[in-house]
Tab-separated table of C-alpha atoms in Angstrom:
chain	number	residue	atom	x	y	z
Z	604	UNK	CA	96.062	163.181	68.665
Z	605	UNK	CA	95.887	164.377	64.820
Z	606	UNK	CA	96.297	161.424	62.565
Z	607	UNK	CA	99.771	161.417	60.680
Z	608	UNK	CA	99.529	162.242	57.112
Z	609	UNK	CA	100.445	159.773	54.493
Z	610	UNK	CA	102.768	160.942	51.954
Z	611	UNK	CA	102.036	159.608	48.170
Z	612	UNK	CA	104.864	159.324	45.906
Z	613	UNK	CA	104.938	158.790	42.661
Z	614	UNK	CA	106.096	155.587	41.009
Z	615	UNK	CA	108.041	156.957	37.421
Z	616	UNK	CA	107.074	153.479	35.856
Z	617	UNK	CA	106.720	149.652	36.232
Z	618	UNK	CA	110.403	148.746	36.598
Z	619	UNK	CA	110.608	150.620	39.567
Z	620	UNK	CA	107.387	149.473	41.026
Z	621	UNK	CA	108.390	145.757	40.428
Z	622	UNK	CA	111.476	146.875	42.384
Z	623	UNK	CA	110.018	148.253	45.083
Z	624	UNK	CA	107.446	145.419	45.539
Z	625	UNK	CA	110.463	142.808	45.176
Z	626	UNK	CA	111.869	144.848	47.930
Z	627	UNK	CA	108.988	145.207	50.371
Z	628	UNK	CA	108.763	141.270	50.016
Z	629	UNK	CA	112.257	140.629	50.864
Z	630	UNK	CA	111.746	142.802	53.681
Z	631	UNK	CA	108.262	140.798	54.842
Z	632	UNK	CA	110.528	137.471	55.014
Z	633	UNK	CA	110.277	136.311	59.124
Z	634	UNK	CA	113.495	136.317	60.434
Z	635	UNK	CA	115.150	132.844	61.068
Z	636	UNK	CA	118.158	133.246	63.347
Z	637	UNK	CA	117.261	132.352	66.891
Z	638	UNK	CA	113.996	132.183	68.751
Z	639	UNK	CA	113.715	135.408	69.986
Z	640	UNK	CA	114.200	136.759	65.964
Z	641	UNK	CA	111.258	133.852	65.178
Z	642	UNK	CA	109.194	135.696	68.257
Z	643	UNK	CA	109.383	139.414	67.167
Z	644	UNK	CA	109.108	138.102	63.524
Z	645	UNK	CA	105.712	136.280	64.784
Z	646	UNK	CA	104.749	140.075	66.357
Z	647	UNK	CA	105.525	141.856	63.534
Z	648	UNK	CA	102.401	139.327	61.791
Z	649	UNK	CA	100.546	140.010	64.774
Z	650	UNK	CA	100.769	143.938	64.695
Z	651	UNK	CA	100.660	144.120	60.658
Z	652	UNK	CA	97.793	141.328	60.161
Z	653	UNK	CA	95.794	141.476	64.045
Z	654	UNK	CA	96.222	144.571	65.019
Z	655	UNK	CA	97.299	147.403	62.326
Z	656	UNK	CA	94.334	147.216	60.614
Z	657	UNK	CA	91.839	147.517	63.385
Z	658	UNK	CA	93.432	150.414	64.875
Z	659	UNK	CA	93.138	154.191	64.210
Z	660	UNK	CA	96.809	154.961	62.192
Z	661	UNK	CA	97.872	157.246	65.419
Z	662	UNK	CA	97.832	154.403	67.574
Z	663	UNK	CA	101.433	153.740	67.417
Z	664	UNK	CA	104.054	155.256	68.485
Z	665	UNK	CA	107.342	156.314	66.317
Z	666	UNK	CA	109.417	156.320	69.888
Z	667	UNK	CA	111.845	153.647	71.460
Z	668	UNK	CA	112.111	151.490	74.511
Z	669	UNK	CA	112.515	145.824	79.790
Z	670	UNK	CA	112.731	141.326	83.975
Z	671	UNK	CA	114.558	141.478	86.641
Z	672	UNK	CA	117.302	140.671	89.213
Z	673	UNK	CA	117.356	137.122	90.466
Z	674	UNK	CA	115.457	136.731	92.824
Z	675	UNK	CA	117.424	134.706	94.639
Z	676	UNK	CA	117.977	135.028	98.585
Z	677	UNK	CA	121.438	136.504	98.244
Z	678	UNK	CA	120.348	139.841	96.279
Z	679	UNK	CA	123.222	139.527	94.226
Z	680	UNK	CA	124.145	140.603	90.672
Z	681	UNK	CA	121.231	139.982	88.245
Z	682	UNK	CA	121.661	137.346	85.634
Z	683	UNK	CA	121.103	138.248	81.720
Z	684	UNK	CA	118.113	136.280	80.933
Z	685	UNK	CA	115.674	137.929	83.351
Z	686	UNK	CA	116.308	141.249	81.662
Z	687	UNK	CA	114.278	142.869	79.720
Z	688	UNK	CA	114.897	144.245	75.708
Z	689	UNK	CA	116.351	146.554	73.834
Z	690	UNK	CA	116.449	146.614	70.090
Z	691	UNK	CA	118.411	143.546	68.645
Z	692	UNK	CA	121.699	145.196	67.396
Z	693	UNK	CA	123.196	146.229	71.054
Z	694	UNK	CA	121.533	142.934	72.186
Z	695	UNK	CA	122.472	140.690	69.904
Z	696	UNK	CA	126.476	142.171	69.683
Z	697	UNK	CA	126.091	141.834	73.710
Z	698	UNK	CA	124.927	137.977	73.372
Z	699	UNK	CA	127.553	137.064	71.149
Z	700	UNK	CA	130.217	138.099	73.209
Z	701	UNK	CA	128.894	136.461	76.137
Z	702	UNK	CA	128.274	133.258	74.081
Z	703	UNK	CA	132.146	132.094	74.783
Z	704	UNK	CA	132.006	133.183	78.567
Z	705	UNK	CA	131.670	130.872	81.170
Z	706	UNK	CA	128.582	131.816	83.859
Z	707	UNK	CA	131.725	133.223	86.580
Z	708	UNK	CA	132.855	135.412	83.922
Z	709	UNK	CA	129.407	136.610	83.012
Z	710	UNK	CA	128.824	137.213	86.505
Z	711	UNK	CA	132.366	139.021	86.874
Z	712	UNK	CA	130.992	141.521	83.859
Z	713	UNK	CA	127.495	142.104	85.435
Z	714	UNK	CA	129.162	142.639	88.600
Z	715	UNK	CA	131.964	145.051	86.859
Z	716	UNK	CA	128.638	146.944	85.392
Z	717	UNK	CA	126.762	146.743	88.618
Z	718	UNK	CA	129.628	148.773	90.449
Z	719	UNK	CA	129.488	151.660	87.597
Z	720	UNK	CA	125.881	151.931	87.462
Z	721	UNK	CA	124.236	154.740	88.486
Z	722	UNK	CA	120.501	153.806	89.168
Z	723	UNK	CA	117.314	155.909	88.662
Z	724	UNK	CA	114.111	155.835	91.421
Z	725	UNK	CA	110.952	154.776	90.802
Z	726	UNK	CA	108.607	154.889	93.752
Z	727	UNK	CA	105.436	156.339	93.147
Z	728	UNK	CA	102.310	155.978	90.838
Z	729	UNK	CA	101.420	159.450	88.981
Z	730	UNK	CA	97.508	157.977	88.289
Z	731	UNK	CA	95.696	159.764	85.349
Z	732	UNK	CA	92.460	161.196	85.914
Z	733	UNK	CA	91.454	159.840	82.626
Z	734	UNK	CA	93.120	159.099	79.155
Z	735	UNK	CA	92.363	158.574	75.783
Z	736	UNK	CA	93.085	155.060	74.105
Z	737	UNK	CA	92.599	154.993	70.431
Z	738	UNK	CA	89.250	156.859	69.989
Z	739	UNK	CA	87.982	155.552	73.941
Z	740	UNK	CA	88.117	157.499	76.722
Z	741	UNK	CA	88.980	155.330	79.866
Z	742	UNK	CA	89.231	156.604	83.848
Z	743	UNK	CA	91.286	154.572	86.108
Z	744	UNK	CA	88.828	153.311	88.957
Z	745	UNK	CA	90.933	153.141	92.809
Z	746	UNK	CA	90.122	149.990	94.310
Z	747	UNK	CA	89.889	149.994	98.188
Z	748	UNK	CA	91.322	147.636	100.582
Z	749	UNK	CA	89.693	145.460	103.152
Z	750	UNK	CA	91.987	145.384	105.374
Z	751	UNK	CA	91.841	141.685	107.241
Z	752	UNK	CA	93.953	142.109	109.938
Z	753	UNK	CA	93.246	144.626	112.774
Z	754	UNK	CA	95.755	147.271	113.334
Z	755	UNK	CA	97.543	146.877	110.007
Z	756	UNK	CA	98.192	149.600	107.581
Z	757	UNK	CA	98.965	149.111	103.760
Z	758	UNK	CA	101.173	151.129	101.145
Z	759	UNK	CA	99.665	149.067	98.229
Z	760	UNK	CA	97.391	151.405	96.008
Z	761	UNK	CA	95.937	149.815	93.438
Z	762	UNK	CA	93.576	150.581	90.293
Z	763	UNK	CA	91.627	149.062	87.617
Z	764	UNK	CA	90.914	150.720	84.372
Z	765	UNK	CA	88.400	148.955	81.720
Z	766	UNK	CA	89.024	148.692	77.845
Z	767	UNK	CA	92.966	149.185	78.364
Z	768	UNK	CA	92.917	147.480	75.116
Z	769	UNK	CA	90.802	146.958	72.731
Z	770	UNK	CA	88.830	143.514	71.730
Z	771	UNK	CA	91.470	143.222	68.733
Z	772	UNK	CA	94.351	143.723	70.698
Z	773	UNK	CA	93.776	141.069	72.991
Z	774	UNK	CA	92.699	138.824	70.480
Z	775	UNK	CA	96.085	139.769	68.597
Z	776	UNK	CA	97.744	138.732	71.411
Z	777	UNK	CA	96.335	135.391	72.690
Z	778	UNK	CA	96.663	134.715	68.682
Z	779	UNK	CA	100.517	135.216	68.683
Z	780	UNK	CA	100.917	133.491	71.779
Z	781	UNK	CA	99.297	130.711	71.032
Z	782	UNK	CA	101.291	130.601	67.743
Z	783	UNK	CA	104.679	130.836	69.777
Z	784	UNK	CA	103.452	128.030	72.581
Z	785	UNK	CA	102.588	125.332	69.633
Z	786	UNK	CA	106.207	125.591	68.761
Z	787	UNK	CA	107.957	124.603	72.214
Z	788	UNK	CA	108.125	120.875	72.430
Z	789	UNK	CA	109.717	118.441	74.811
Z	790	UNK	CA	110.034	120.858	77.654
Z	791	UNK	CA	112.726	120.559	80.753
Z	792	UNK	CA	111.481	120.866	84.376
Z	793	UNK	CA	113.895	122.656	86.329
Z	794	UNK	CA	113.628	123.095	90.077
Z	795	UNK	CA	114.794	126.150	92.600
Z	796	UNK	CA	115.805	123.223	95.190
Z	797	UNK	CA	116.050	119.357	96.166
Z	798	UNK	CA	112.961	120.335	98.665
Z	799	UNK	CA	110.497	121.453	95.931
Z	800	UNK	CA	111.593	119.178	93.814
Z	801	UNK	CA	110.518	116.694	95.973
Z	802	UNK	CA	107.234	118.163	97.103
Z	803	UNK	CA	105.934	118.082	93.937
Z	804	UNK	CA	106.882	114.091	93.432
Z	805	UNK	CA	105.477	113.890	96.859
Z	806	UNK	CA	102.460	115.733	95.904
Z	807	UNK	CA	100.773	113.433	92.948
Z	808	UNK	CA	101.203	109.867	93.910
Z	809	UNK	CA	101.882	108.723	90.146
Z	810	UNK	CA	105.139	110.241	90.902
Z	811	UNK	CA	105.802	109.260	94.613
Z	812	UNK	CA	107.695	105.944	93.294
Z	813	UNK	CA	110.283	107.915	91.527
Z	814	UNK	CA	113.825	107.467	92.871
Z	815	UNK	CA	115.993	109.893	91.063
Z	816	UNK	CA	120.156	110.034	90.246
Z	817	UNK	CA	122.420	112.222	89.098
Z	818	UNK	CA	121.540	110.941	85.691
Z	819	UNK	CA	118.558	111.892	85.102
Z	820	UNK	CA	119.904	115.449	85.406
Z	821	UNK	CA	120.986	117.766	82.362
Z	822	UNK	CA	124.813	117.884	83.340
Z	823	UNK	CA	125.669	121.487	85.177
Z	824	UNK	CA	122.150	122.441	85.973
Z	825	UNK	CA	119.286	121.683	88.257
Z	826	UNK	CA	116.815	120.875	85.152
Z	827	UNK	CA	115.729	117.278	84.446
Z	828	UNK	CA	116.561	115.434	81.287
Z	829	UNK	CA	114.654	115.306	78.570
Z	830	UNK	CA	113.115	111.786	79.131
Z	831	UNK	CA	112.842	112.181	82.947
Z	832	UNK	CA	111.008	115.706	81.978
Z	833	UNK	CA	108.418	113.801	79.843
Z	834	UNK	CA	107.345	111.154	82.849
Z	835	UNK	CA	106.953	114.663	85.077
Z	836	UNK	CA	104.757	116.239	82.194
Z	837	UNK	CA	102.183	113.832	82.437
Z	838	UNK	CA	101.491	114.687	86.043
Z	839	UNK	CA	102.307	118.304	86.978
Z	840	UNK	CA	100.062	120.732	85.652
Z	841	UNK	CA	101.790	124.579	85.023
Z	842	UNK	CA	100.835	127.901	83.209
Z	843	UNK	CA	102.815	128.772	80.221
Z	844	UNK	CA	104.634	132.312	79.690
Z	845	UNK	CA	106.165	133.856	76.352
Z	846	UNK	CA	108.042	136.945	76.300
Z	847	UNK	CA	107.870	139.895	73.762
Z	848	UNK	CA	110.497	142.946	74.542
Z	849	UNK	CA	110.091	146.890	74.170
Z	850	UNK	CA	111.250	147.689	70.594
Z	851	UNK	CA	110.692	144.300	68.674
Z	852	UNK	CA	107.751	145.467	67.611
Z	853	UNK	CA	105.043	148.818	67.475
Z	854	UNK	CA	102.532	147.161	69.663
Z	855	UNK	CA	105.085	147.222	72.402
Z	856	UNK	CA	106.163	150.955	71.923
Z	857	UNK	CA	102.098	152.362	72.028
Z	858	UNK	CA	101.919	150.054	75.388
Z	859	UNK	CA	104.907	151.829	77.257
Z	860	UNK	CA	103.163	155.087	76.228
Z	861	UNK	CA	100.087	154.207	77.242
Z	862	UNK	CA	100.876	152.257	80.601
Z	863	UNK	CA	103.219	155.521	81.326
Z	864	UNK	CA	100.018	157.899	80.480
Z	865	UNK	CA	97.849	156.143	83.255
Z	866	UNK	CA	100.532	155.710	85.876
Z	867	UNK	CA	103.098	157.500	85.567
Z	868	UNK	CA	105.960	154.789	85.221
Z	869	UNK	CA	108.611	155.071	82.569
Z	870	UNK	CA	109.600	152.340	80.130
Z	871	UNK	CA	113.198	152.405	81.583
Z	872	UNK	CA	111.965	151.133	84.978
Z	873	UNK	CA	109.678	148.111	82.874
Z	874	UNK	CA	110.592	145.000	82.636
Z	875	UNK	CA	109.614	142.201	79.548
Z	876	UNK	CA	106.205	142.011	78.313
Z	877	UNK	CA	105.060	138.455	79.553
Z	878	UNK	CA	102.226	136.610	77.806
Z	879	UNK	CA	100.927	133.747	80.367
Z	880	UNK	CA	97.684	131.622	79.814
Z	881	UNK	CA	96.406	129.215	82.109
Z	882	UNK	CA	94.380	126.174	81.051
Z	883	UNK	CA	91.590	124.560	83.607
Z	884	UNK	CA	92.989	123.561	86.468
Z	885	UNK	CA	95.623	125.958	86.905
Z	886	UNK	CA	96.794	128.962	89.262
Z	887	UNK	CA	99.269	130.433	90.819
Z	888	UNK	CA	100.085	129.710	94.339
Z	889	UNK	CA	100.157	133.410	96.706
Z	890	UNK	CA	103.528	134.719	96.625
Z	891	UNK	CA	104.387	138.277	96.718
Z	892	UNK	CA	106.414	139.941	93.511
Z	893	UNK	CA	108.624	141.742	95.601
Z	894	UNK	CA	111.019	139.974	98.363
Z	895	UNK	CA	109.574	140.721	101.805
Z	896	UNK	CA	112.243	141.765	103.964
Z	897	UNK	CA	115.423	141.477	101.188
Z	898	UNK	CA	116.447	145.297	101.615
Z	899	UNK	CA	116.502	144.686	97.857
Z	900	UNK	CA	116.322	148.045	96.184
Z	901	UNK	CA	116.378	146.272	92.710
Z	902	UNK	CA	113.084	144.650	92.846
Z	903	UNK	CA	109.238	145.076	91.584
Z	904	UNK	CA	108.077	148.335	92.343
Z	905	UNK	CA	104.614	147.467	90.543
Z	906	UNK	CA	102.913	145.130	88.246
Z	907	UNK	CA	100.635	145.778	85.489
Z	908	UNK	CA	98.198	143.210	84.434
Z	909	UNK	CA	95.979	142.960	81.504
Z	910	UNK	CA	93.039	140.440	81.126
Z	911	UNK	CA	93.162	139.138	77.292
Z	912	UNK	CA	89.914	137.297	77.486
Z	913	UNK	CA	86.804	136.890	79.549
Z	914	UNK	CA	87.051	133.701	81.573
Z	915	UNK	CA	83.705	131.539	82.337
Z	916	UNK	CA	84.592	130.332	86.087
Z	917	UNK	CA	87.509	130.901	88.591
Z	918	UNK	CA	90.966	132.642	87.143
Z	919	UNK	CA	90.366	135.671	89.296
Z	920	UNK	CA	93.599	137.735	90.964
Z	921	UNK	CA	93.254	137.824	94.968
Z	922	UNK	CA	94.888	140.009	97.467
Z	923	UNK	CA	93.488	137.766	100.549
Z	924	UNK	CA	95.346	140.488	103.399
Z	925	UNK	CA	93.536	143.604	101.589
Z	926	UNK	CA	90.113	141.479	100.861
Z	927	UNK	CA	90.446	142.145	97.478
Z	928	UNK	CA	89.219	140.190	94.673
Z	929	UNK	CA	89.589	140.749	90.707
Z	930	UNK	CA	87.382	138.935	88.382
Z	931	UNK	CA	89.411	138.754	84.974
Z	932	UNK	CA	87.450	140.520	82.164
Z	933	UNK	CA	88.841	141.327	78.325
Z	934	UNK	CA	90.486	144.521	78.190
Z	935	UNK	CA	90.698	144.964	81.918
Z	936	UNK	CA	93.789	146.504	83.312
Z	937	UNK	CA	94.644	145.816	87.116
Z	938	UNK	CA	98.221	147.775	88.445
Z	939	UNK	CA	99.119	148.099	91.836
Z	940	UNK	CA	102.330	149.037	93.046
Z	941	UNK	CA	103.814	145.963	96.096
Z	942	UNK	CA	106.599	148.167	97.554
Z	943	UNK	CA	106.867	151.450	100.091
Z	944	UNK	CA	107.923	154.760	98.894
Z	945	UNK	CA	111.378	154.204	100.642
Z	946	UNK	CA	111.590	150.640	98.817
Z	947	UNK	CA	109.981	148.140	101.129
Z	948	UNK	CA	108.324	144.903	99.891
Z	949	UNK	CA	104.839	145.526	101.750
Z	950	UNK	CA	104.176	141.788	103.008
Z	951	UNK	CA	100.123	142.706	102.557
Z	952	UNK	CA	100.765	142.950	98.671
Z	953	UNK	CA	100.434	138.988	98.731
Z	954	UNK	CA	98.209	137.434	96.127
Z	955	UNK	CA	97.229	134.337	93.706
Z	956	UNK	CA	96.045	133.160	90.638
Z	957	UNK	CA	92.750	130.965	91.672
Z	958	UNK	CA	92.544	127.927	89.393
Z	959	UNK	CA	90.488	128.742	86.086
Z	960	UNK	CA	87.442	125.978	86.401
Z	961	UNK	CA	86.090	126.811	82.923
Z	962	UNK	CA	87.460	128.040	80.226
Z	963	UNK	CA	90.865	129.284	79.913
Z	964	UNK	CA	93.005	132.651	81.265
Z	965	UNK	CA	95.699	134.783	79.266
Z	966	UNK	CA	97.122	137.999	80.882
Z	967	UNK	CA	99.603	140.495	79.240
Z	968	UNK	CA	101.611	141.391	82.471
Z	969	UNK	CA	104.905	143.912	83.078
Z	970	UNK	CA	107.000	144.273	86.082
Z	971	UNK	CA	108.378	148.405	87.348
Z	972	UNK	CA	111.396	148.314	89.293
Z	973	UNK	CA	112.334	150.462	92.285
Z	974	UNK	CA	115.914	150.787	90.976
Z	975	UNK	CA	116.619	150.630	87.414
Z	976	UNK	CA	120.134	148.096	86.754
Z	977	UNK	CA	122.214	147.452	84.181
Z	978	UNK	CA	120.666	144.028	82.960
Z	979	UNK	CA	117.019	145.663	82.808
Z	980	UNK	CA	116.304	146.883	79.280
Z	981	UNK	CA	118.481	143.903	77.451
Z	982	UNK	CA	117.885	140.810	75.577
Z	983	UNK	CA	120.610	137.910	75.813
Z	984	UNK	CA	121.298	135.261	73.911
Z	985	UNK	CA	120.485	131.730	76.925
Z	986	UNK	CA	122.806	129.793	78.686
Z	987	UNK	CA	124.433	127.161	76.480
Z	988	UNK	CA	123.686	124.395	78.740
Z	989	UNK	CA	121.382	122.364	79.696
Z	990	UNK	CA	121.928	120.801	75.497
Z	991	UNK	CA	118.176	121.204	73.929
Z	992	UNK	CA	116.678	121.490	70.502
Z	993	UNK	CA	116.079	125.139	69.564
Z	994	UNK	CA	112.539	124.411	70.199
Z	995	UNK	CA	112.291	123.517	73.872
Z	996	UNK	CA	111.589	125.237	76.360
Z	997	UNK	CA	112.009	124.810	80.123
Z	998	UNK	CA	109.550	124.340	83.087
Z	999	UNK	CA	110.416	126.256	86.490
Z	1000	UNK	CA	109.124	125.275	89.452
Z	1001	UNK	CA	110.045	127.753	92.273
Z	1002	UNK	CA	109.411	127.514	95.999
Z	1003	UNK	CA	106.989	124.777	96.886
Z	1004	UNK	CA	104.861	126.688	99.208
Z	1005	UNK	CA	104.934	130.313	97.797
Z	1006	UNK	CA	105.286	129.640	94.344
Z	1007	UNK	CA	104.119	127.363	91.451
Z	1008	UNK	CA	105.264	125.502	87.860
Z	1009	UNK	CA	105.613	127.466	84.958
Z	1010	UNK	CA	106.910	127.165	81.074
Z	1011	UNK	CA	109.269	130.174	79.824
Z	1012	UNK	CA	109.881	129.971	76.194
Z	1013	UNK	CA	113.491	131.929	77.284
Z	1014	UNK	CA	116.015	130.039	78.865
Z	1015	UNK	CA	117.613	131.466	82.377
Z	1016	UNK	CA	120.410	131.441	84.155
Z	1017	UNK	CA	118.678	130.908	87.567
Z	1018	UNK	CA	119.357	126.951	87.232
Z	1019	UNK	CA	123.169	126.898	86.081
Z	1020	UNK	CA	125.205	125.556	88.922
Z	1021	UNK	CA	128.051	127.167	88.416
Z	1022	UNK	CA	126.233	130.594	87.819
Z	1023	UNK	CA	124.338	130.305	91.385
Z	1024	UNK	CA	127.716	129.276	92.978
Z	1025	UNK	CA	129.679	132.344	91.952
Z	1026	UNK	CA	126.412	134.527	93.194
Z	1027	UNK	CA	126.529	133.010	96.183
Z	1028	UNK	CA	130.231	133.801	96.819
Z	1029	UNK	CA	129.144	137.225	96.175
C-alpha cells in the first residue's frame, strides 16, 4: 500500500499560525462528558502518543465501523449495553432518549426494532493465505485438533497467526488500559443468580459467615452495595475488562481491516473491542462463547484473540475436547470460529483461561456474530440504577460452574430486575 502524500500549505503569516495552533490545542483537549468520551479521549493519546509514531503513515485506515445479545436462557431481545459502537453522534442522540425510559420500555423499543430488522449471515471463515501488516508479512498457521473423544467430529477451525500486531501496539494498548483500570474505584459485585452468589461465599471460608438481606442490595438490581462489595473484594479474585468501540478511534478502524483481511469477517458482524488482563492467580473457568443448544441465531460466530504481552508461567487458552493448547505470546493472534455453518453452538468449542502463575496476561479480544441485530454496532449511555460514582465500575460473576468474576468498566443491563422480568415475559 503506497504511503499517502502529505499536503504542505502555506501559512500567509504569524496571526494565522497562532490561530491555527490555538485551534489544534482546543481540539487536543480530552473530552469530559461521560466515561466512554474519557475512554476514546484516553485512545486518541494512545494512538497519537503510543502508536502513531511507531507506525508506517498507511497504517490507518480513513474508513468507518461492534457485544452481543444477552445471553440469557430465554434468547430474548438484546439489551443496549452489550452492544457494540458506532460513532458518538447516533449513539449518544440514541442514549439520551433512552435516559428517561424505564428498562420495559427500552425493551418494548429493542423489541419494536428486533421485529423490523432484517439480519445479515455470517458463517464461515474466508482465511488469507498470507497478508501484509505494516511492512511484515504474516501467514495464518491452521491448528489441528486432537480430538479426545472417540467418534466425535468438530466444526471448530481454528488458526494462529504471529506478529498480528506489532511490539508497540500491544504495548499501546496494555498502556491505555491500564490508564482506564486505575480510574474505576469502589467496584459493585453483581451476580447472574442467588446460587452463584452463594457458591462463591461458600467457596472462600472468610466469606462463609456472611448472612445477607435485602439491604445490602443496590435497590432494583442483583448487584451488592457498595460497602457489602468492599468485604467481597478482599476475597474474590476476578480479571478486569475495558471496552474501546469501532470508530472512537484509528487504531480500531486499521484492526477491522486487518482482522477482515485474514478471515474474512466484516466489521458489521464484530462486536466491542475488549481489553482484559489477568493478574496471578487468575483464569477463566471453561465455558463455551456460544450457547450450546439455544437455537440462538444471534450469538458468537467466532472470537478473535490477541496476546498483548508474553506471560512467564500459566495464562495459556485451552480447548480440553480438541487437545488443544495455546501458550500466550506478544503479538500472537488466536481466532477460531465456535458455531456450525447452519448456526449451531459446537459443544467441543469449550475452553479456559488457566490461571497466570507468574507474571501477568492482557488480551485484545472481539466477538463475530452469526446474525447481525439491531443493538450490535451501538454505544448506550448505562442503566441509571444501581446509584454509583461516575467512577465505579461493576463486578459480574456469571454461572458458578461454567463461568467466572469479572470487572466491566461499562455498566449492563443484564442485572436490572425489572429489565430481566420483562425479557422473561417475552
Amino acid at each position: 500500500m503506497a504511503r499517502p502524500s502529505r499536503r504542505i500549505t502555506r501559512q500567509p503569516n504569524a496571526k494565522a499560525a497562532k490561530s491555527k495552533e490555538a485551534a489544534k490545542s482546543k481540539e487536543a483537549a480530552p473530552a469530559q462528558s461521560g466515561s466512554h468520551l474519557r475512554w476514546s479521549a484516553l485512545m486518541v493519546v494512545l494512538v497519537a502518543v503510543a502508536l502513531w509514531s511507531a507506525l508506517p503513515k498507511n497504517t490507518f485506515s480513513k474508513q468507518d465501523r461492534s457485544e452481543s445479545p444477552v445471553r440469557s436462557k430465554t434468547g430474548s431481545t438484546p439489551p443496549p449495553a452489550e452492544s457494540a459502537g458506532q460513532d458518538h453522534g447516533q449513539g449518544r442522540t440514541e442514549a439520551a432518549k433512552e435516559a428517561a425510559q424505564s428498562p420495559s420500555e427500552i425493551l418494548s423499543e429493542h423489541q419494536r426494532r428486533e421485529r423490523e430488522w432484517i439480519p445479515t449471515t455470517l458463517n464461515r471463515l474466508q482465511v488469507a493465505d498470507s497478508m501484509l501488516v505494516g511492512e511484515r508479512r504474516v501467514r495464518p498457521k491452521p491448528v489441528k485438533p486432537r480430538l479426545q473423544e472417540k467418534n466425535s467430529k468438530t466444526d471448530v477451525k481454528m488458526y494462529t497467526m504471529e506478529k498480528f500486531m506489532s511490539e508497540h501496539e500491544c504495548q499501546g494498548l496494555i498502556w491505555a488500559h491500564d490508564q482506564h483500570v486505575q480510574k474505576m474505584k469502589d467496584p459493585l459485585f453483581c451476580f447472574d443468580s442467588e446460587s452463584t452468589l452463594k457458591s462463591h461465599l461458600k467457596e472462600h471460608k472468610q466469606l462463609r459467615h456472611l448472612k445477607l438481606s435485602d439491604a445490602d442490595f443496590s435497590e432494583g438490581t442483583t448487584c451488592l452495595n457498595t460497602s457489602m462489595s468492599r468485604v467481597l473484594d478482599k476475597h474474590i479474585k476476578y480479571s478486569t475488562s475495558t471496552a474501546f468501540y469501532t470508530g472512537e478511534n484509528k487504531f480500531s478502524l486499521e484492526m477491522d481491516k486487518r482482522i477482515e483481511e485474514a478471515t474474512g469477517m466484516p466489521a458489521s458482524h464484530g462486536g466491542k473491542y475488549q481489553l482484559t488482563s489477568y493478574e496471578p492467580g487468575v483464569g477463566y473457568k471453561s465455558h463455551t462463547d456460544c450457547r450450546v443448544g439455544s437455537g440462538e441465531k444471534r450469538d458468537r460466530y467466532a472470537t478473535v484473540l490477541v496476546y498483548l504481552n508474553d506471560v512467564p508461567a500459566g495464562g495459556q487458552t485451552i480447548f480440553p475436547k480438541l487437545g488443544v493448547e495455546i501458550e500466550p505470546r506478544q503479538g500472537r493472534t488466536l481466532f477460531w470460529n465456535s458455531m456450525s455453518a447452519d448456526g449451531v453452538c459446537d459443544s467441543l468449542s469449550i475452553h479456559n483461561a488457566s490461571r497466570v502463575e507468574s507474571g501477568r496476561k492482557v488480551i485484545l479480544q472481539r466477538w463475530y456474530y452469526y446474525n447481525t441485530f439491531p443493538t450490535l454496532g451501538k454505544r448506550y449511555d448505562p442503566p441509571r440504577i444501581p446509584e454509583r460514582n461516575e467512577s465505579q465500575p461493576f463486578i459480574s460473576c456469571d454461572e458458578y460452574d461454567s463461568g467466572s468474576c469479572r470487572m466491566y468498566d461499562e455498566w449492563q443491563y443484564i442485572h436490572i430486575k425489572e429489565y430481566v422480568r420483562q425479557q422473561m415475559r417475552g
